[in-house]
């Protein structure tokens, strides 16, 4: 007779693996089924050409809690870093770069006032992010006050915000729904400086600096830096795949089983209770619980037969915003690229191409109407600069997030991809003259390609847009916010749940806790 | 399209109101211009005298124009699965050419509406209801291979109700119509077109509903009324129907409950249990929309329920509040629809009662307001839970019906 598991986790992305690891450590039997032939989801390392590897999804670790890393003993399972707390450099095609290092900012065109303002800005934002951090770290609270536990949770949140003091509490309430453009205008003069800061609120999102709520996502990102406790922007040795591999190793060491190339066709439901999964090849695996790391749309519009769901719920799921706006560019370079105004020693830094906030906004506008931007904005890393294992023989690999790209599944996708790659390379050429000639291999993954590669609806790395209306108990929809679902025994553990995306692992950990509590 | 006008007056509100397919045939019978709007159509509250129209149904035959009833055709390989998830009862047990009364809910188990489900074949259904809800049906069809069409404007309907209704239909040439059992339907030929006849209605009497393509409306109406004339056939309006449906104990959307799509206030939504429709909820058929919420609700006791009551004396208890004692110390319910029943000579009403009063056996008083010679008087009358339907003659169920 086939083995009956207590838990099946659908999807071997980092949240699924974290969830499996915590469940296995609690003595539960767990099977992780991953559709791809490697675990990791969008936190993975892939060979581009022989001798050159790249983090083909996320390329920096900046939000994983330090206590999760230590708790799961990831260092003992092979996780190390080739660089930590790397600098951020905002490139300028026609002038000097701006370098962000910790809480200081330096640049030839950056005034002393702006330097001081950055310190002040940083202190203000860090203070507010700290007040909100427990919200981002913990299980989404219930929006009701029926039990004392619920009242205390909400009261606690209120007290933390109040503890900022009268001035900062008012300031937080003033800015939290605000757009970042206006807030940055309040602090700074230098346009390039403002754009560089704005990028942290906008990466991966379907909005520009002028969109409401962009301050919230900035605080969200800062909370991520805080919880990583000094890791800052970090490059895992061997690429992001090393993160997933180490979590998988921790999970296996605790007794979890992992199967790759096992694509789930449907979630089995018997007597209104999840009872296992059916794979593409027809194999059925029984389990007491099914925990989906797939995004909510995939889980409830594809894997669960609609016979088991209510119409209002389906409406909510369908209306979720999951239009990925970020593309991924991978280049194999024959030699180290030369970026204008960049110190050679800073090639391992994170580089930004976003001349000013209006350019970000102009790059954002076309994607709203299904068009590609003429001058996209970039986050660039050259991980091989600090990690020789990624590229052999003096080669380098460049990994860039390119915003803002429409979700394009048209028949012209291939032609559009080729044309957009040309646009991108032309733009890069202005910042790194000669880079075109150094390219031995180029790959551009549009949202549609990311969707295919990682199985994420819309290719959105947060699964569901991180917007004010999809935070806390509304993420992704109220019925799923605390990891359980309308179907008994079916849980959610992915980025679609509070507290959302980035390689973070908190959703996976919270889900495991809820499962163990038999949680509602 | 026409604007709603009274003959001698300018229209109060300019808005398009459509004439039903039968309107040109019966408009010469309209004597008192007692119009109302029903789903965008001109409808009649009464033609001449609502009492006479009421008695036509109880004694001869009354005809009600049901063209404005909202009709959705639901067809496709998954139609049965779709319908079974939509409504709370098990329609997979339905045979073709059958009709059932059904109720459907939102995710929270709150009633959207009640109506009738017609099954024509393994893959073809029709849903008849009072309110438009195409959006809900379409969103409910996601994942199903079904097509949903609003056929309200294409299908004309006439309710032919009363003791001689069967006889009139037979006289029209619908051979075998007498063999239709309650909630059964069949297709009959007439003058080269099809007439679908279902033994259904909203009057609690023997009766049929006739469904045809709108283009045949005048022919059907003329045939019906020429056959029915010697038998006292009469067009009727909604005021007579209201009396009939209360005697039959049938609830009406926007009278006994509001669709959960339209409620604004808390606690105005109703579950099927509160409406006394627990017999329509089948927890054993698998999942349906609202099942999980209703299962939770069913674990708890009901706090209120719609029941029939009988009130002392003969003063119609419209809108009456119901109390636990004559001095009205505690309100325990309220009347939703009330009628002095002409045929029963009984003062009846549909009412919500709190637990445990809806189980009956407790002292209850209805607070009735009477307008007498330009003064309001408040009266307290004793009342009690009564069996529904209040009026249910044997001919309603008999197949074939007595040939009157």
Coordinates of C-alpha atoms in Angstrom, one line a residue, chain A:
Chain A
X1 CA 0.0 0.0 0.0
X2 CA 1.2 3.5 -0.9
X3 CA 2.5 5.6 1.9
X4 CA 0.1 8.0 3.6
X5 CA 1.6 11.3 4.6
X6 CA 0.4 13.6 7.3
X7 CA 1.3 16.5 5.1
X8 CA 1.9 17.2 1.4
X9 CA 3.4 20.5 0.4
X10 CA 2.8 21.5 -3.1
X11 CA 5.8 23.4 -4.5
X12 CA 9.4 23.2 -3.4
X13 CA 10.0 26.9 -3.4
X14 CA 11.6 28.4 -0.3
X15 CA 8.3 28.9 1.6
X16 CA 7.2 25.3 0.9
X17 CA 10.6 24.0 2.0
X18 CA 10.5 26.2 5.2
X19 CA 7.0 24.9 6.0
X20 CA 8.1 21.3 5.4
X21 CA 11.2 21.8 7.6
X22 CA 9.2 23.1 10.5
X23 CA 6.6 20.4 10.2
X24 CA 9.2 17.7 9.9
X25 CA 11.0 19.0 13.0
X26 CA 7.7 18.8 14.9
X27 CA 7.6 15.1 14.1
X28 CA 5.2 15.2 11.2
X29 CA 5.6 13.2 8.0
X30 CA 5.9 15.6 5.1
X31 CA 6.3 15.1 1.4
X32 CA 7.2 18.1 -0.8
X33 CA 6.2 17.7 -4.4
X34 CA 7.9 20.0 -6.9
X35 CA 6.9 20.3 -10.5
X36 CA 10.4 21.3 -11.8
X37 CA 13.3 19.0 -11.8
X38 CA 15.0 21.1 -9.2
X39 CA 13.7 22.5 -5.9
X40 CA 13.9 26.2 -5.2
X41 CA 11.2 27.8 -7.2
X42 CA 12.3 31.4 -7.8
X43 CA 15.2 31.1 -5.4
X44 CA 17.4 28.9 -7.6
X45 CA 20.7 28.8 -9.4
X46 CA 20.7 27.7 -13.0
X47 CA 23.4 27.1 -15.5
X48 CA 23.1 29.5 -18.4
X49 CA 25.9 28.0 -20.5
X50 CA 28.6 25.5 -19.4
X51 CA 30.8 27.4 -16.9
X52 CA 28.3 30.2 -16.1
X53 CA 25.6 30.0 -13.5
X54 CA 23.1 32.7 -12.3
X55 CA 20.3 33.1 -9.8
X56 CA 17.6 32.9 -12.4
X57 CA 14.8 34.2 -10.2
X58 CA 15.5 36.4 -7.1
X59 CA 19.1 37.4 -7.1
X60 CA 19.7 39.0 -3.7
X61 CA 18.7 37.8 -0.2
X62 CA 17.5 40.7 1.9
X63 CA 14.4 39.7 3.8
X64 CA 15.0 36.4 5.4
X65 CA 14.8 36.6 9.2
X66 CA 18.1 35.9 11.0
X67 CA 16.2 33.8 13.5
X68 CA 14.8 31.6 10.7
X69 CA 18.3 31.0 9.3
X70 CA 19.7 30.1 12.7
X71 CA 16.6 28.2 13.8
X72 CA 16.8 25.9 10.8
X73 CA 20.6 25.7 11.0
X74 CA 21.0 26.7 7.4
X75 CA 24.7 27.5 7.9
X76 CA 25.2 23.9 8.8
X77 CA 23.3 22.8 5.8
X78 CA 25.5 24.6 3.4
X79 CA 24.4 28.3 3.4
X80 CA 27.2 30.8 3.3
X81 CA 27.5 34.2 1.8
X82 CA 30.0 35.5 -0.8
X83 CA 29.0 39.1 0.1
X84 CA 26.8 40.7 2.8
X85 CA 25.5 44.2 3.2
X86 CA 26.6 45.1 -0.2
X87 CA 26.6 48.8 -1.3
X88 CA 24.0 50.2 -3.7
X89 CA 25.3 52.3 -6.5
X90 CA 23.0 54.5 -8.6
X91 CA 24.6 54.7 -12.1
X92 CA 24.7 57.8 -14.2
X93 CA 25.3 57.7 -17.9
X94 CA 26.5 61.3 -18.0
X95 CA 28.0 62.0 -14.6
X96 CA 29.1 60.6 -11.2
X97 CA 27.5 57.7 -9.5
X98 CA 25.8 57.9 -6.1
X99 CA 26.9 55.3 -3.5
X100 CA 24.7 54.1 -0.7
X101 CA 26.6 52.4 2.1
X102 CA 24.8 51.6 5.3
X103 CA 23.1 54.9 6.4
X104 CA 25.5 57.1 4.4
X105 CA 25.2 58.3 0.9
X106 CA 28.1 59.8 -1.1
X107 CA 28.3 61.3 -4.6
X108 CA 29.9 64.2 -6.3
X109 CA 26.6 65.8 -7.0
X110 CA 25.1 65.0 -3.7
X111 CA 25.0 68.1 -1.5
X112 CA 25.9 68.1 2.2
X113 CA 22.2 68.9 2.9
X114 CA 21.1 65.8 1.1
X115 CA 23.7 63.7 2.9
X116 CA 22.4 64.9 6.2
X117 CA 18.8 64.5 5.0
X118 CA 19.6 60.9 4.2
X119 CA 20.7 60.2 7.7
X120 CA 17.5 61.8 9.0
X121 CA 15.3 60.0 6.4
X122 CA 16.9 56.7 7.2
X123 CA 16.4 57.2 11.0
X124 CA 12.8 58.2 10.5
X125 CA 12.0 55.3 8.2
X126 CA 13.9 52.7 10.3
X127 CA 11.9 53.8 13.3
X128 CA 8.6 53.4 11.6
X129 CA 9.6 50.1 10.0
X130 CA 10.6 48.8 13.4
X131 CA 7.2 49.7 14.8
X132 CA 5.5 47.9 11.9
X133 CA 7.9 44.9 11.8
X134 CA 6.0 42.7 14.2
X135 CA 3.0 43.0 11.9
X136 CA 5.1 41.9 9.0
X137 CA 6.8 39.1 10.9
X138 CA 3.8 37.5 12.6
X139 CA 0.7 35.8 11.5
X140 CA -1.9 38.1 10.1
X141 CA -4.2 39.3 13.0
X142 CA -7.9 38.6 12.8
X143 CA -9.9 41.6 11.9
X144 CA -12.4 40.9 14.7
X145 CA -12.3 41.5 18.4
X146 CA -14.4 38.6 19.5
X147 CA -11.8 36.8 21.6
X148 CA -9.3 38.2 24.0
X149 CA -6.4 36.9 21.9
X150 CA -7.7 38.9 18.9
X151 CA -8.2 42.0 21.0
X152 CA -4.7 41.8 22.5
X153 CA -3.2 41.4 19.0
X154 CA -4.8 44.5 17.7
X155 CA -4.2 46.3 20.9
X156 CA -0.5 45.4 20.7
X157 CA -0.3 46.7 17.2
X158 CA -1.9 50.0 18.3
X159 CA 0.4 50.3 21.3
X160 CA 3.5 49.7 19.1
X161 CA 2.5 52.5 16.8
X162 CA 1.6 54.7 19.8
X163 CA 5.0 53.9 21.3
X164 CA 6.6 55.8 18.5
X165 CA 5.7 58.9 20.4
X166 CA 3.1 61.4 19.4
X167 CA 5.2 63.0 16.6
X168 CA 6.3 59.8 14.9
X169 CA 2.9 58.1 15.3
X170 CA 1.2 61.0 13.6
X171 CA 3.9 61.0 10.9
X172 CA 3.5 57.3 10.3
X173 CA -0.3 57.7 10.0
X174 CA 0.3 60.6 7.6
X175 CA 2.7 58.9 5.3
X176 CA 1.6 55.3 5.3
X177 CA -0.9 55.6 2.6
X178 CA 1.1 58.2 0.8
X179 CA 3.0 58.0 -2.5
X180 CA 6.8 57.8 -2.2
X181 CA 7.4 60.5 -4.8
X182 CA 5.9 63.2 -2.6
X183 CA 7.6 61.9 0.5
X184 CA 11.0 61.9 -1.1
X185 CA 10.4 65.4 -2.3
X186 CA 9.9 66.5 1.3
X187 CA 13.4 65.2 2.2
X188 CA 15.7 65.6 -0.8
X189 CA 16.9 67.8 -3.6
X190 CA 19.0 65.4 -5.8
X191 CA 16.8 63.8 -8.4
X192 CA 18.9 60.8 -8.9
X193 CA 19.2 60.2 -5.2
X194 CA 15.5 60.2 -4.8
X195 CA 15.0 57.8 -7.7
X196 CA 17.5 55.3 -6.2
X197 CA 15.7 55.3 -2.9
X198 CA 12.4 54.9 -4.7
X199 CA 13.5 51.8 -6.4
X200 CA 13.4 49.9 -3.1
X201 CA 9.7 50.5 -2.9
X202 CA 9.0 49.6 -6.5
X203 CA 11.0 46.5 -7.4
X204 CA 8.7 43.8 -8.4
X205 CA 5.6 45.9 -8.0
X206 CA 3.0 47.1 -10.4
X207 CA 3.2 50.7 -9.6
X208 CA 5.4 53.8 -9.9
X209 CA 6.7 56.2 -7.3
X210 CA 3.6 58.3 -7.7
X211 CA 1.3 55.4 -6.8
X212 CA -0.5 55.5 -3.5
X213 CA 0.8 53.1 -0.9
X214 CA 4.4 53.1 -2.2
X215 CA 5.6 54.3 1.2
X216 CA 4.1 51.2 2.8
X217 CA 6.1 48.9 0.5
X218 CA 9.3 50.8 1.3
X219 CA 8.7 50.3 5.0
X220 CA 8.0 46.7 4.3
X221 CA 11.3 46.3 2.6
X222 CA 13.1 48.1 5.4
X223 CA 11.5 45.7 7.9
X224 CA 13.1 42.9 5.8
X225 CA 16.5 44.5 6.1
X226 CA 16.0 44.8 9.9
X227 CA 14.9 41.2 10.4
X228 CA 17.9 39.9 8.5
X229 CA 20.0 41.5 11.3
X230 CA 23.0 42.9 9.5
X231 CA 22.9 40.6 6.5
X232 CA 21.6 43.5 4.5
X233 CA 21.7 42.9 0.8
X234 CA 23.4 39.5 0.7
X235 CA 24.7 37.3 -2.1
X236 CA 24.6 33.6 -1.1
X237 CA 27.7 31.7 -2.2
X238 CA 26.7 29.6 -5.2
X239 CA 23.7 31.8 -6.0
X240 CA 20.2 31.9 -4.5
X241 CA 19.8 28.2 -5.2
X242 CA 22.0 27.7 -2.2
X243 CA 19.3 29.2 0.1
X244 CA 16.7 26.7 -1.2
X245 CA 19.2 23.8 -1.1
X246 CA 20.1 24.5 2.5
X247 CA 16.5 24.7 3.6
X248 CA 15.8 21.5 1.7
X249 CA 18.8 19.9 3.4
X250 CA 17.4 21.0 6.8
X251 CA 14.0 19.7 5.9
X252 CA 15.4 16.3 4.8
X253 CA 17.6 16.1 7.9
X254 CA 14.4 16.5 10.0
X255 CA 12.8 13.7 8.0
X256 CA 10.9 15.4 5.2
X257 CA 10.8 13.8 1.8
X258 CA 11.2 15.8 -1.4
X259 CA 10.1 14.7 -4.9
X260 CA 11.0 16.7 -7.9
X261 CA 9.6 16.5 -11.4
X262 CA 6.3 15.8 -9.7
X263 CA 3.7 18.2 -11.0
X264 CA 0.5 18.3 -9.2
X265 CA -2.6 18.1 -11.5
X266 CA -5.2 18.4 -8.8
X267 CA -5.8 18.5 -5.1
X268 CA -7.9 15.6 -4.0
X269 CA -10.9 16.4 -1.9
X270 CA -13.1 13.8 -0.1
X271 CA -16.0 14.6 2.0
X272 CA -15.2 18.3 1.8
X273 CA -11.7 17.6 3.2
X274 CA -8.3 17.7 1.4
X275 CA -7.1 14.2 1.2
X276 CA -4.0 14.3 -1.1
X277 CA -2.9 15.2 -4.5
X278 CA -3.0 13.7 -8.0
X279 CA 0.1 14.1 -10.1
X280 CA 0.2 14.8 -13.8
X281 CA 1.0 11.2 -14.5
X282 CA -2.1 10.1 -12.6
X283 CA -0.4 9.0 -9.5
X284 CA -2.4 9.7 -6.4
X285 CA -0.7 10.5 -3.1
X286 CA -2.8 10.5 0.1
X287 CA -2.2 12.9 2.9
X288 CA -4.0 14.2 6.0
X289 CA -3.4 17.8 4.9
X290 CA -2.4 19.5 1.7
X291 CA -0.4 22.7 2.0
X292 CA -0.1 24.7 -1.1
X293 CA 2.9 26.9 -1.8
X294 CA 1.5 27.6 -5.2
X295 CA -0.1 31.1 -5.7
X296 CA -3.8 31.5 -4.8
X297 CA -4.9 31.7 -8.4
X298 CA -3.1 28.5 -9.3
X299 CA -4.3 26.7 -6.2
X300 CA -7.9 27.6 -6.4
X301 CA -8.5 28.2 -10.1
X302 CA -6.5 25.2 -11.4
X303 CA -5.7 22.7 -8.7
X304 CA -9.0 22.6 -6.8
X305 CA -12.1 21.5 -8.7
X306 CA -14.5 24.4 -8.7
X307 CA -17.3 22.1 -7.6
X308 CA -15.8 22.5 -4.1
X309 CA -15.7 26.3 -4.0
X310 CA -18.2 29.1 -3.6
X311 CA -18.7 31.8 -6.2
X312 CA -17.9 34.8 -4.0
X313 CA -14.6 33.2 -3.1
X314 CA -13.8 32.5 -6.8
X315 CA -14.6 36.1 -7.6
X316 CA -12.2 37.3 -5.0
X317 CA -9.4 35.0 -6.2
X318 CA -9.9 36.0 -9.8
X319 CA -9.8 39.6 -8.9
X320 CA -6.4 39.3 -7.2
X321 CA -3.8 41.5 -8.8
X322 CA -1.0 39.2 -10.1
X323 CA 0.4 40.9 -13.1
X324 CA 4.2 40.6 -12.9
X325 CA 5.9 43.7 -14.1
X326 CA 9.5 42.7 -13.7
X327 CA 11.6 40.9 -16.3
X328 CA 14.9 39.1 -15.6
X329 CA 18.0 39.7 -17.8
X330 CA 20.9 37.3 -17.7
X331 CA 24.1 38.0 -19.5
X332 CA 27.3 35.9 -19.7
X333 CA 30.2 38.4 -20.3
X334 CA 33.6 37.5 -21.6
X335 CA 35.2 39.9 -19.2
X336 CA 34.4 42.3 -16.3
X337 CA 32.0 45.0 -17.6
X338 CA 33.1 48.7 -17.1
X339 CA 30.2 50.8 -15.7
X340 CA 30.6 54.6 -16.0
X341 CA 31.5 56.2 -12.7
X342 CA 31.8 52.8 -10.9
X343 CA 34.9 52.0 -8.9
X344 CA 36.3 48.7 -10.0
X345 CA 36.0 47.4 -6.4
X346 CA 32.3 48.1 -6.5
X347 CA 31.4 45.7 -9.3
X348 CA 30.0 43.4 -6.7
X349 CA 27.6 46.1 -5.5
X350 CA 23.9 46.4 -6.4
X351 CA 23.6 48.9 -9.3
X352 CA 20.6 50.9 -10.2
X353 CA 19.6 52.5 -13.4
X354 CA 16.9 55.1 -12.6
X355 CA 18.0 58.6 -13.5
X356 CA 15.1 60.3 -11.7
X357 CA 11.6 59.5 -10.4
X358 CA 9.9 61.0 -13.5
X359 CA 11.9 58.5 -15.6
X360 CA 10.6 55.7 -13.4
X361 CA 7.1 57.0 -13.8
X362 CA 7.6 57.2 -17.6
X363 CA 9.0 53.7 -17.7
X364 CA 5.9 52.5 -15.7
X365 CA 3.2 54.2 -17.9
X366 CA 3.5 52.0 -21.0
X367 CA 3.0 48.7 -19.2
X368 CA -0.4 49.8 -18.0
X369 CA -1.4 49.7 -21.6
X370 CA 0.4 46.5 -22.6
X371 CA 3.4 48.2 -24.1
X372 CA 7.0 47.9 -23.4
X373 CA 9.0 50.8 -21.9
X374 CA 11.5 52.6 -24.1
X375 CA 13.8 53.3 -21.2
X376 CA 13.2 50.7 -18.5
X377 CA 14.7 51.0 -15.0
X378 CA 17.1 48.3 -13.7
X379 CA 18.5 46.6 -10.6
X380 CA 21.8 45.0 -11.7
X381 CA 24.1 42.6 -9.9
X382 CA 27.3 41.0 -11.2
X383 CA 27.4 38.2 -8.6
X384 CA 30.5 36.7 -10.2
X385 CA 32.4 39.7 -9.0
X386 CA 32.2 38.3 -5.5
X387 CA 31.6 34.6 -6.2
X388 CA 34.0 33.0 -8.6
X389 CA 32.1 29.7 -8.5
X390 CA 29.4 31.3 -10.8
X391 CA 31.6 32.0 -13.8
X392 CA 34.8 30.2 -14.9
X393 CA 37.8 31.5 -16.9
X394 CA 37.5 35.2 -16.2
X395 CA 34.0 35.3 -17.4
X396 CA 31.3 37.2 -15.6
X397 CA 27.5 36.8 -15.2
X398 CA 25.2 39.8 -14.9
X399 CA 21.7 39.4 -13.5
X400 CA 19.3 42.3 -13.7
X401 CA 15.7 43.0 -12.8
X402 CA 14.2 45.1 -15.6
X403 CA 11.0 47.1 -14.8
X404 CA 8.3 47.8 -16.1
X405 CA 7.3 45.1 -18.5
X406 CA 3.7 44.2 -19.6
X407 CA 2.4 40.7 -19.1
X408 CA 2.6 39.6 -22.8
X409 CA 1.3 36.2 -23.9
X410 CA 0.6 37.3 -27.4
X411 CA 1.6 35.4 -30.5
X412 CA 4.3 38.1 -31.0
X413 CA 6.0 37.2 -27.7
X414 CA 9.2 36.0 -29.2
X415 CA 9.5 39.0 -31.5
X416 CA 8.7 41.3 -28.7
X417 CA 11.2 39.7 -26.4
X418 CA 13.9 40.1 -29.0
X419 CA 13.0 43.7 -29.6
X420 CA 12.9 44.5 -25.9
X421 CA 16.2 42.8 -25.4
X422 CA 17.7 45.1 -28.0
X423 CA 16.2 48.1 -26.2
X424 CA 17.7 47.0 -22.9
X425 CA 21.1 46.3 -24.3
X426 CA 21.2 49.7 -26.1
X427 CA 20.4 51.3 -22.7
X428 CA 23.0 49.3 -20.9
X429 CA 25.5 50.3 -23.5
X430 CA 25.1 53.9 -22.4
X431 CA 26.0 53.0 -18.8
X432 CA 28.6 50.4 -19.7
X433 CA 30.1 51.3 -23.0
X434 CA 31.4 48.2 -24.8
X435 CA 29.3 45.8 -22.8
X436 CA 27.6 44.6 -26.0
X437 CA 30.8 43.3 -27.4
X438 CA 31.5 41.4 -24.1
X439 CA 28.2 39.4 -24.3
X440 CA 28.7 35.8 -25.1
X441 CA 25.2 34.7 -24.1
X442 CA 22.0 36.8 -23.4
X443 CA 18.7 35.7 -22.0
X444 CA 15.6 37.8 -21.2
X445 CA 12.8 36.3 -19.2
X446 CA 9.6 38.2 -19.5
X447 CA 6.7 37.8 -16.9
X448 CA 5.2 35.2 -19.2
X449 CA 8.5 33.3 -19.2
X450 CA 8.8 33.6 -15.4
X451 CA 5.3 32.3 -15.2
X452 CA 6.3 29.2 -17.2
X453 CA 9.6 28.7 -15.5
X454 CA 8.4 29.0 -11.9
X455 CA 4.7 28.3 -12.3
X456 CA 3.7 31.6 -10.8
X457 CA 0.5 33.1 -12.2
X458 CA 1.4 36.3 -14.1
X459 CA 5.1 35.8 -13.2
X460 CA 4.6 38.0 -10.2
X461 CA 7.2 37.2 -7.6
X462 CA 5.0 38.3 -4.7
X463 CA 2.3 36.0 -6.1
X464 CA -0.2 38.7 -5.3
X465 CA 0.6 42.4 -5.6
X466 CA 1.8 43.9 -2.3
X467 CA -0.8 46.6 -2.0
X468 CA -2.6 48.2 0.9
X469 CA -5.7 46.3 0.2
X470 CA -3.8 43.0 0.1
X471 CA -2.0 43.2 3.4
X472 CA -2.6 41.6 6.8
X473 CA -6.1 39.9 7.1
X474 CA -6.9 40.8 3.5
X475 CA -3.9 38.9 2.1
X476 CA -4.6 37.3 -0.3
X477 CA -8.3 37.2 0.6
X478 CA -9.8 37.1 4.1
X479 CA -10.6 33.4 4.0
X480 CA -7.0 32.5 3.4
X481 CA -5.2 35.1 5.5
X482 CA -4.4 32.7 8.4
X483 CA -3.2 29.9 6.1
X484 CA -6.2 27.7 6.4
X485 CA -8.8 27.8 3.5
X486 CA -12.5 27.2 3.1
X487 CA -11.6 23.5 2.5
X488 CA -10.7 21.6 5.7
X489 CA -7.2 20.3 5.5
X490 CA -6.1 22.6 2.7
X491 CA -3.6 25.2 3.8
X492 CA -1.7 28.0 2.0
X493 CA 2.0 28.7 2.8
X494 CA 3.2 30.9 -0.1
X495 CA 4.0 34.5 -0.8
X496 CA 0.3 35.1 -1.6
X497 CA -0.3 35.0 2.2
X498 CA 0.7 37.6 4.7
X499 CA 3.4 38.8 5.0
X500 CA 4.0 38.4 1.3
X501 CA 6.8 37.9 -1.2
X502 CA 10.6 38.2 -1.4
X503 CA 12.8 35.3 -0.3
X504 CA 11.7 35.5 3.3
X505 CA 10.2 32.2 4.5
X506 CA 7.9 33.8 7.1
X507 CA 4.7 32.7 5.3
X508 CA 6.1 29.1 5.3
X509 CA 7.0 29.2 9.0
X510 CA 3.6 30.8 10.0
X511 CA 1.8 28.2 7.9
X512 CA 3.6 25.4 9.6
X513 CA 2.7 26.9 13.0
X514 CA -1.0 27.2 12.0
X515 CA -1.0 23.6 10.7
X516 CA 0.4 22.3 13.9
X517 CA -2.2 24.3 15.9
X518 CA -4.8 22.8 13.7
X519 CA -5.3 26.4 13.0
X520 CA -8.2 28.4 11.9

